[in-house]
Tab-separated table of C-alpha atoms in Angstrom:
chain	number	residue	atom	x	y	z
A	1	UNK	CA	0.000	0.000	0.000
A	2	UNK	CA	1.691	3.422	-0.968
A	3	UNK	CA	0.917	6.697	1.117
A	4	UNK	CA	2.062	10.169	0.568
A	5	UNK	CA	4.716	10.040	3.452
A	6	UNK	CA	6.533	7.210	1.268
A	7	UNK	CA	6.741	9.591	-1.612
A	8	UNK	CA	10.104	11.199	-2.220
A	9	UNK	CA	9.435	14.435	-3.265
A	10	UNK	CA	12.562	15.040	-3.720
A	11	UNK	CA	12.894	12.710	-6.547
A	12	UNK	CA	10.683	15.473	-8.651
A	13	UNK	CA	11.284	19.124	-7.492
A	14	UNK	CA	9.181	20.568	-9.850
A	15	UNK	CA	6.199	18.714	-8.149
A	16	UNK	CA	3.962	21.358	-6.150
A	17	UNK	CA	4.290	18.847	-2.856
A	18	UNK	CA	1.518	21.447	-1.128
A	19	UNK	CA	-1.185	21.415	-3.655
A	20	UNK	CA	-1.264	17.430	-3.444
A	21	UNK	CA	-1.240	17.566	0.307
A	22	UNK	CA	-4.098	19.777	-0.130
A	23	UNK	CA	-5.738	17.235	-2.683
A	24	UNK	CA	-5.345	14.349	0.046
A	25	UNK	CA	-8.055	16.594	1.590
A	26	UNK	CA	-10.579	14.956	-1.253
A	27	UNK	CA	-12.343	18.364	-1.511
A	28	UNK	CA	-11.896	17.577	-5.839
A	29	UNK	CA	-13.887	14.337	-5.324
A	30	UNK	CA	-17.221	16.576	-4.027
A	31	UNK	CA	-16.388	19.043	-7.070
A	32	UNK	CA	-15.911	16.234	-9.464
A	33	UNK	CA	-12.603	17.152	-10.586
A	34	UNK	CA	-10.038	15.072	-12.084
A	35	UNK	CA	-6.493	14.338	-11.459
A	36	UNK	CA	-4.144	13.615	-13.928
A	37	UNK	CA	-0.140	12.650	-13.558
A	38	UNK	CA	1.460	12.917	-16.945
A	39	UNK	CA	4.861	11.734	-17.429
A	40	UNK	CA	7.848	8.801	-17.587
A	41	UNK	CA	7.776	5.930	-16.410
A	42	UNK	CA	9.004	5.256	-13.066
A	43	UNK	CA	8.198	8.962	-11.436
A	44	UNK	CA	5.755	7.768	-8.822
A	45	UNK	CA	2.639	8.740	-10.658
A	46	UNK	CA	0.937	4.831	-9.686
A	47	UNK	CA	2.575	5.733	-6.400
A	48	UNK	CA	0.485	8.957	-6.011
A	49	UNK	CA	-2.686	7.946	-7.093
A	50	UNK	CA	-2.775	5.366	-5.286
A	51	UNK	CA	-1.836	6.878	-2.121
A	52	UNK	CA	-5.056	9.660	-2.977
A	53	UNK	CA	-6.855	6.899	-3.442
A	54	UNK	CA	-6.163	5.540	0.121
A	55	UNK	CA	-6.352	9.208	1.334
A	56	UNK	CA	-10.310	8.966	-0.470
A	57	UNK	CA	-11.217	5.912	1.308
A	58	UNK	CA	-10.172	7.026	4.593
A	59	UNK	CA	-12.585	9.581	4.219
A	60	UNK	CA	-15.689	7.436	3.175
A	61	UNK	CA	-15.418	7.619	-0.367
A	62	UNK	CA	-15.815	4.373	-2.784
A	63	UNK	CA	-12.427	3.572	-5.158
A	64	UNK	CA	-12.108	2.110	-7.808
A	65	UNK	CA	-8.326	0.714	-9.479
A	66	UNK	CA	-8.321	0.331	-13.161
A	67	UNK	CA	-5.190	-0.237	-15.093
A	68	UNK	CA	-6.426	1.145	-19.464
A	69	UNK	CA	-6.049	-2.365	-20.502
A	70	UNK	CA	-8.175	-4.030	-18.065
A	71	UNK	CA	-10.816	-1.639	-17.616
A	72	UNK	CA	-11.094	-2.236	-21.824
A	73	UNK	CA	-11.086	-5.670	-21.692
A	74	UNK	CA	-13.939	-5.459	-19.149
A	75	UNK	CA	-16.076	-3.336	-21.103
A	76	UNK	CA	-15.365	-5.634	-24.165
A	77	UNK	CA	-16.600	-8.524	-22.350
A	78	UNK	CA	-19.559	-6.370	-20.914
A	79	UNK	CA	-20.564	-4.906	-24.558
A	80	UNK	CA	-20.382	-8.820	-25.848
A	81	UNK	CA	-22.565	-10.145	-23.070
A	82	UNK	CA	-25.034	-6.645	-23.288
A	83	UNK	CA	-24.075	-5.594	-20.313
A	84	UNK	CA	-22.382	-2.533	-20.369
A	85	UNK	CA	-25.160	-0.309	-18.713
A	86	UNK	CA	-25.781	-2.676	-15.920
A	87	UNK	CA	-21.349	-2.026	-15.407
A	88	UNK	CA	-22.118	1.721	-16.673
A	89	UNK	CA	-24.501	2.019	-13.270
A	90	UNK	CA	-21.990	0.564	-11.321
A	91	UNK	CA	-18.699	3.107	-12.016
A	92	UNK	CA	-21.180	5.953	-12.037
A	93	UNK	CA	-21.874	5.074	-8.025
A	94	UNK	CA	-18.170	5.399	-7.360
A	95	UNK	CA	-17.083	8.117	-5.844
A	96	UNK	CA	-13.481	7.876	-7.578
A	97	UNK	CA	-11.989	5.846	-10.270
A	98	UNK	CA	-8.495	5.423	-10.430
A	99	UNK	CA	-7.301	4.726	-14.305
A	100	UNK	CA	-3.787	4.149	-14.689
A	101	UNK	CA	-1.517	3.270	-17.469
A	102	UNK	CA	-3.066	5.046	-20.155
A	103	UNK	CA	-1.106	4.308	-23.307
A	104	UNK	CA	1.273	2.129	-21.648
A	105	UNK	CA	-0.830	-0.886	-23.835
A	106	UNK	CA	-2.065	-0.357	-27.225
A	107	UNK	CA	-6.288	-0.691	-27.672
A	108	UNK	CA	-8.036	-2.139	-30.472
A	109	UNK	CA	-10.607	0.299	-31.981
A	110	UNK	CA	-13.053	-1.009	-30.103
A	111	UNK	CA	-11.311	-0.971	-26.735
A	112	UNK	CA	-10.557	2.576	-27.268
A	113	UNK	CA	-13.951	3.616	-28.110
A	114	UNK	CA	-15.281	1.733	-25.123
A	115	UNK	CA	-12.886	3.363	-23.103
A	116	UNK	CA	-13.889	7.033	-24.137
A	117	UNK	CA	-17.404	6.103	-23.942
A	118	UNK	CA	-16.720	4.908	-20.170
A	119	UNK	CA	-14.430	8.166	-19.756
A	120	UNK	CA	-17.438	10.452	-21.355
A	121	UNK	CA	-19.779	8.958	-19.001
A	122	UNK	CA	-18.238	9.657	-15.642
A	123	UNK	CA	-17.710	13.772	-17.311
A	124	UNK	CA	-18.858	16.061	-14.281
A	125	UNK	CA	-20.501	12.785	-12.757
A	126	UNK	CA	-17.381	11.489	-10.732
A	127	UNK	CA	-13.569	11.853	-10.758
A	128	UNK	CA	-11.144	10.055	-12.091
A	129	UNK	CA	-7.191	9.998	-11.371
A	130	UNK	CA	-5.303	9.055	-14.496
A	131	UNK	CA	-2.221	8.143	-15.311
A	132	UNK	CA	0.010	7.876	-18.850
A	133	UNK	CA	3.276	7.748	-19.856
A	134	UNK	CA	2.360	9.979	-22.972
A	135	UNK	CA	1.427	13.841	-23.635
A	136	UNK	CA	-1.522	14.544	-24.601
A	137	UNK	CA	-0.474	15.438	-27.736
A	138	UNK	CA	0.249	11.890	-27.758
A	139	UNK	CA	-3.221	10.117	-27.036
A	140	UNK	CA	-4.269	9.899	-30.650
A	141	UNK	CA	-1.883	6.997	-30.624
A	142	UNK	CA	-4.060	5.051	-27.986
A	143	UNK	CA	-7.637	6.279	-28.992
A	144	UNK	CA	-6.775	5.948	-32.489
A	145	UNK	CA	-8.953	8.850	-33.745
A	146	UNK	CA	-8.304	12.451	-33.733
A	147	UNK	CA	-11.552	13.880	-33.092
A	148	UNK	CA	-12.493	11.528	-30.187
A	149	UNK	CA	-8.823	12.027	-28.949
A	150	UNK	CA	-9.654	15.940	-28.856
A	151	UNK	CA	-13.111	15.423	-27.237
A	152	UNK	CA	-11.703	13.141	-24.108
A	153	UNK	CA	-8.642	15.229	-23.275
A	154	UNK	CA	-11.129	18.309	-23.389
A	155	UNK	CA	-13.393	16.594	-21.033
A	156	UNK	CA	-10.665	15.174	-19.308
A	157	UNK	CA	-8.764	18.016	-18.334
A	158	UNK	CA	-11.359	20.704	-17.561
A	159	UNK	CA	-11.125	21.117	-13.956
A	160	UNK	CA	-8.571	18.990	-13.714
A	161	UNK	CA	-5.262	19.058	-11.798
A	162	UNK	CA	-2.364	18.217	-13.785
A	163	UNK	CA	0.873	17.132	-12.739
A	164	UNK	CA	4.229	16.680	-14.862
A	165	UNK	CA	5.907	13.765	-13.494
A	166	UNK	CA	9.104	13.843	-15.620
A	167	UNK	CA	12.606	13.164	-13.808
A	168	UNK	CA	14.568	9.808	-13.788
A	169	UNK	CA	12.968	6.706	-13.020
A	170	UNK	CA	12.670	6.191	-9.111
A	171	UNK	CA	13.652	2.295	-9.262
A	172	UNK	CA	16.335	2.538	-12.631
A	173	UNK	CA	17.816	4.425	-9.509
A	174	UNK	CA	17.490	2.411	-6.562
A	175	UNK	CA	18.890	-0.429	-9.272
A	176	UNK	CA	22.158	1.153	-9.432
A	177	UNK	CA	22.182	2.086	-5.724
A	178	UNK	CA	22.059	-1.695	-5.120
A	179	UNK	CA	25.127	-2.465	-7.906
């Protein structure tokens, strides 16, 4: 289980340590806002939304843990046995849904429609912390279409807090600590 006291901050010094200590708070969750930790691999971003996560439950909120290529295959398997509003009905109850490592796996058209249909849905309903090794810029490259890539980062990112998690990765460097 990862908390924000095991984060080294100090790994990333551009990362604004107060604002997420002020996000631990939940107060986005009531305002449906979104969280989103862009950046390479390694930084801590799973680290950090999991640790809000924890941070969420502790203060009565349902979670949720999705990695992209799961939460597609489930909503594959939903649309095939026609039950994807029945799962629909379900995410929309939770509080917060934690989607991480978007665009670490390539989708299949479908998946990636799925996925922004499932991402569309939750819009301004309930918020989501995301995480992806890519830019934005980037995302066409998972959702495979420009326009539906434009309309999801849009809806995505308004109201969202965004955090750059670009440095070294944090276990390349305990590797060569332990060499």
């Amino acid at each position: 289980m990862k908390t924000l006291d095991q984060f080294e901050f100090s790994a990333i010094l551009s990362l604004n340590k107060p604002k997420l200590l002020q996000l631990a708070r939940c107060e986005y969750i009531e305002k449906t806002e979104n969280i989103m930790f862009i950046g390479n691999s390694g930084t801590g971003k799973t680290h950090l939304s999991i640790a809000l996560g924890k941070e969420a439950c502790h203060h009565g909120y349902s979670v949720q843990f999705w990695t992209a290529a799961k939460i597609c295959n489930e909503l594959m398997e939903a649309q095939s046995q026609k039950r994807i509003l029945q799962l629909e009905r379900q995410w929309l109850k939770t509080d917060l849904i934690i989607l991480d490592e978007v665009g670490f796996v390539p989708l299949s058209r479908i998946g990636a429609e799925l996925l922004f249909q499932f991402c569309a849905a939750r819009y301004e309903k309930g918020s989501m912390i995301i995480t992806s090794n890519l830019e934005f810029t980037e995302w066409t490259q998972i959702f495979k279409d420009e326009q539906m890539t434009s309309a999801l980062v849009d809806r995505l990112t308004h109201r969202a807090h965004i955090f750059a998690m670009n440095g070294d990765s944090y276990r390349f460097k305990q590797s060569i600590q332990r060499s």
